[in-house]
């Protein structure tokens, strides 16, 4: 796995952080007409999905709590609450820490027992490298949704 793959993940996370840090809590929670989720949900969903794709599919205990993953995994929807400053700060910390931890854990070789999985994108992941690469695509797609939500939210 090249350094560029992790550099891309960091760049995407930094872009997500820009929205998390510069959009009002009300706008983070808003679901504009024609959308099914919010900026906050999309950002948290990126963290939850990374944990599922890389950790759970490798049989490794995720570094975030199961409640967080269950709240933001595929098929969930935001509850509409406006996040507190503490919730925003907590998500900010997770965006940073889970990016760093993924790279450190990969470099330590903790992802040795990967269970193949076909994504809803129609792409089959057969190893941790596939999962990390696909995660970059997934987070890039959600960054695009965040950009659109920011444009359409009031």
mmCIF file of C-alpha atoms in Angstrom:
data_model
loop_
_atom_site.group_PDB
_atom_site.id
_atom_site.type_symbol
_atom_site.label_atom_id
_atom_site.label_comp_id
_atom_site.label_asym_id
_atom_site.label_seq_id
_atom_site.Cartn_x
_atom_site.Cartn_y
_atom_site.Cartn_z
ATOM 1 C CA UNK A 1 0.000 0.000 0.000
ATOM 2 C CA UNK A 2 1.504 3.299 -1.029
ATOM 3 C CA UNK A 3 1.794 6.435 1.050
ATOM 4 C CA UNK A 4 -0.375 8.188 -1.565
ATOM 5 C CA UNK A 5 -3.387 6.063 -0.613
ATOM 6 C CA UNK A 6 -3.159 7.265 2.985
ATOM 7 C CA UNK A 7 -2.374 10.823 1.847
ATOM 8 C CA UNK A 8 -5.590 10.793 -0.204
ATOM 9 C CA UNK A 9 -7.545 9.559 2.814
ATOM 10 C CA UNK A 10 -6.059 12.371 4.900
ATOM 11 C CA UNK A 11 -6.937 14.951 2.218
ATOM 12 C CA UNK A 12 -10.549 13.760 2.091
ATOM 13 C CA UNK A 13 -10.816 13.803 5.875
ATOM 14 C CA UNK A 14 -9.373 17.341 5.947
ATOM 15 C CA UNK A 15 -12.019 18.445 3.441
ATOM 16 C CA UNK A 16 -14.739 16.895 5.601
ATOM 17 C CA UNK A 17 -13.263 18.656 8.636
ATOM 18 C CA UNK A 18 -13.558 21.989 6.833
ATOM 19 C CA UNK A 19 -17.335 21.540 6.617
ATOM 20 C CA UNK A 20 -17.657 20.195 10.151
ATOM 21 C CA UNK A 21 -15.733 23.154 11.560
ATOM 22 C CA UNK A 22 -17.184 25.949 9.413
ATOM 23 C CA UNK A 23 -20.871 25.111 9.042
ATOM 24 C CA UNK A 24 -23.346 26.034 11.785
ATOM 25 C CA UNK A 25 -24.757 23.214 13.921
ATOM 26 C CA UNK A 26 -28.206 23.947 12.502
ATOM 27 C CA UNK A 27 -26.949 23.611 8.937
ATOM 28 C CA UNK A 28 -25.008 20.436 9.836
ATOM 29 C CA UNK A 29 -28.323 18.855 10.881
ATOM 30 C CA UNK A 30 -30.504 20.165 8.052
ATOM 31 C CA UNK A 31 -31.880 17.774 5.430
ATOM 32 C CA UNK A 32 -32.711 19.825 2.326
ATOM 33 C CA UNK A 33 -35.619 18.841 0.070
ATOM 34 C CA UNK A 34 -34.639 15.961 -2.189
ATOM 35 C CA UNK A 35 -32.020 14.600 0.235
ATOM 36 C CA UNK A 36 -32.296 11.813 2.807
ATOM 37 C CA UNK A 37 -29.578 12.814 5.228
ATOM 38 C CA UNK A 38 -27.529 15.684 6.588
ATOM 39 C CA UNK A 39 -23.953 16.954 6.445
ATOM 40 C CA UNK A 40 -23.379 15.641 9.967
ATOM 41 C CA UNK A 41 -24.734 12.184 9.102
ATOM 42 C CA UNK A 42 -22.570 11.933 5.960
ATOM 43 C CA UNK A 43 -19.406 12.826 7.871
ATOM 44 C CA UNK A 44 -20.162 10.409 10.722
ATOM 45 C CA UNK A 45 -21.148 7.734 8.177
ATOM 46 C CA UNK A 46 -17.642 7.963 6.678
ATOM 47 C CA UNK A 47 -16.117 7.109 10.059
ATOM 48 C CA UNK A 48 -18.588 4.265 10.717
ATOM 49 C CA UNK A 49 -18.121 2.729 7.271
ATOM 50 C CA UNK A 50 -14.327 2.878 7.485
ATOM 51 C CA UNK A 51 -14.556 0.930 10.734
ATOM 52 C CA UNK A 52 -16.820 -1.698 9.165
ATOM 53 C CA UNK A 53 -14.866 -2.088 5.914
ATOM 54 C CA UNK A 54 -11.405 -2.178 7.440
ATOM 55 C CA UNK A 55 -11.783 -3.416 11.003
ATOM 56 C CA UNK A 56 -14.921 -5.546 11.167
ATOM 57 C CA UNK A 57 -14.262 -7.296 7.837
ATOM 58 C CA UNK A 58 -10.765 -8.086 9.139
ATOM 59 C CA UNK A 59 -12.092 -9.504 12.414
ATOM 60 C CA UNK A 60 -10.420 -6.652 14.331
ATOM 61 C CA UNK A 61 -12.244 -4.753 17.083
ATOM 62 C CA UNK A 62 -13.186 -1.289 15.776
ATOM 63 C CA UNK A 63 -11.615 1.710 17.461
ATOM 64 C CA UNK A 64 -14.985 3.477 17.769
ATOM 65 C CA UNK A 65 -17.848 2.250 19.925
ATOM 66 C CA UNK A 66 -20.465 -0.060 18.410
ATOM 67 C CA UNK A 67 -23.258 2.420 19.214
ATOM 68 C CA UNK A 68 -21.624 4.984 16.900
ATOM 69 C CA UNK A 69 -21.313 2.421 14.089
ATOM 70 C CA UNK A 70 -24.914 1.285 14.545
ATOM 71 C CA UNK A 71 -26.139 4.906 14.458
ATOM 72 C CA UNK A 72 -24.319 5.853 11.240
ATOM 73 C CA UNK A 73 -23.909 2.648 9.216
ATOM 74 C CA UNK A 74 -25.464 2.139 5.777
ATOM 75 C CA UNK A 75 -29.255 2.143 5.923
ATOM 76 C CA UNK A 76 -29.529 4.512 8.891
ATOM 77 C CA UNK A 77 -30.903 8.038 8.827
ATOM 78 C CA UNK A 78 -30.271 11.118 10.969
ATOM 79 C CA UNK A 79 -32.632 11.745 13.858
ATOM 80 C CA UNK A 80 -32.806 15.473 13.096
ATOM 81 C CA UNK A 81 -31.250 16.766 16.304
ATOM 82 C CA UNK A 82 -28.941 19.760 16.112
ATOM 83 C CA UNK A 83 -25.514 18.636 17.342
ATOM 84 C CA UNK A 84 -23.992 20.178 20.433
ATOM 85 C CA UNK A 85 -20.516 21.689 20.411
ATOM 86 C CA UNK A 86 -19.331 18.588 22.275
ATOM 87 C CA UNK A 87 -20.792 16.242 19.638
ATOM 88 C CA UNK A 88 -19.134 18.236 16.865
ATOM 89 C CA UNK A 89 -15.812 18.180 18.706
ATOM 90 C CA UNK A 90 -16.126 14.441 19.299
ATOM 91 C CA UNK A 91 -16.775 13.791 15.603
ATOM 92 C CA UNK A 92 -13.864 16.072 14.707
ATOM 93 C CA UNK A 93 -11.587 14.031 16.963
ATOM 94 C CA UNK A 94 -12.822 10.763 15.412
ATOM 95 C CA UNK A 95 -12.200 12.023 11.865
ATOM 96 C CA UNK A 96 -8.596 12.717 12.772
ATOM 97 C CA UNK A 97 -7.865 9.765 15.063
ATOM 98 C CA UNK A 98 -9.429 7.046 12.894
ATOM 99 C CA UNK A 99 -7.467 8.210 9.854
ATOM 100 C CA UNK A 100 -4.185 8.049 11.773
ATOM 101 C CA UNK A 101 -5.105 4.773 13.490
ATOM 102 C CA UNK A 102 -5.992 3.047 10.208
ATOM 103 C CA UNK A 103 -2.593 3.836 8.755
ATOM 104 C CA UNK A 104 -0.772 2.805 11.939
ATOM 105 C CA UNK A 105 -2.733 -0.447 12.217
ATOM 106 C CA UNK A 106 -2.126 -1.251 8.549
ATOM 107 C CA UNK A 107 1.594 -0.630 8.936
ATOM 108 C CA UNK A 108 1.607 -2.889 12.042
ATOM 109 C CA UNK A 109 -0.069 -5.668 10.033
ATOM 110 C CA UNK A 110 -3.164 -6.072 12.199
ATOM 111 C CA UNK A 111 -5.491 -6.698 9.227
ATOM 112 C CA UNK A 112 -4.413 -10.231 8.343
ATOM 113 C CA UNK A 113 -7.747 -12.089 8.345
ATOM 114 C CA UNK A 114 -10.016 -10.354 5.809
ATOM 115 C CA UNK A 115 -13.496 -11.643 4.927
ATOM 116 C CA UNK A 116 -14.387 -10.873 1.274
ATOM 117 C CA UNK A 117 -17.378 -8.575 0.837
ATOM 118 C CA UNK A 118 -19.250 -7.214 -2.171
ATOM 119 C CA UNK A 119 -20.188 -3.567 -1.667
ATOM 120 C CA UNK A 120 -23.439 -1.945 -2.766
ATOM 121 C CA UNK A 121 -21.230 -0.206 -5.347
ATOM 122 C CA UNK A 122 -20.922 -3.634 -6.987
ATOM 123 C CA UNK A 123 -17.219 -3.972 -6.161
ATOM 124 C CA UNK A 124 -15.880 -6.990 -4.288
ATOM 125 C CA UNK A 125 -13.308 -6.418 -1.580
ATOM 126 C CA UNK A 126 -10.970 -9.401 -1.223
ATOM 127 C CA UNK A 127 -8.263 -7.998 1.065
ATOM 128 C CA UNK A 128 -7.522 -5.068 3.351
ATOM 129 C CA UNK A 129 -5.850 -3.168 0.503
ATOM 130 C CA UNK A 130 -9.091 -3.375 -1.480
ATOM 131 C CA UNK A 131 -11.011 -2.120 1.554
ATOM 132 C CA UNK A 132 -8.690 0.835 2.139
ATOM 133 C CA UNK A 133 -8.751 1.808 -1.533
ATOM 134 C CA UNK A 134 -12.535 1.472 -1.740
ATOM 135 C CA UNK A 135 -12.931 3.442 1.487
ATOM 136 C CA UNK A 136 -11.229 6.376 -0.249
ATOM 137 C CA UNK A 137 -13.776 6.150 -3.075
ATOM 138 C CA UNK A 138 -16.632 5.887 -0.581
ATOM 139 C CA UNK A 139 -15.491 8.904 1.445
ATOM 140 C CA UNK A 140 -14.945 10.894 -1.760
ATOM 141 C CA UNK A 141 -18.538 10.174 -2.807
ATOM 142 C CA UNK A 142 -19.817 11.346 0.573
ATOM 143 C CA UNK A 143 -17.650 14.471 0.413
ATOM 144 C CA UNK A 144 -19.470 15.259 -2.835
ATOM 145 C CA UNK A 145 -22.799 14.812 -1.059
ATOM 146 C CA UNK A 146 -21.608 17.095 1.764
ATOM 147 C CA UNK A 147 -20.703 19.767 -0.794
ATOM 148 C CA UNK A 148 -24.176 19.462 -2.361
ATOM 149 C CA UNK A 149 -25.920 19.518 1.015
ATOM 150 C CA UNK A 150 -24.004 22.640 2.006
ATOM 151 C CA UNK A 151 -25.079 24.318 -1.222
ATOM 152 C CA UNK A 152 -28.773 23.443 -0.816
ATOM 153 C CA UNK A 153 -29.110 23.847 2.973
ATOM 154 C CA UNK A 154 -30.181 27.259 4.201
#
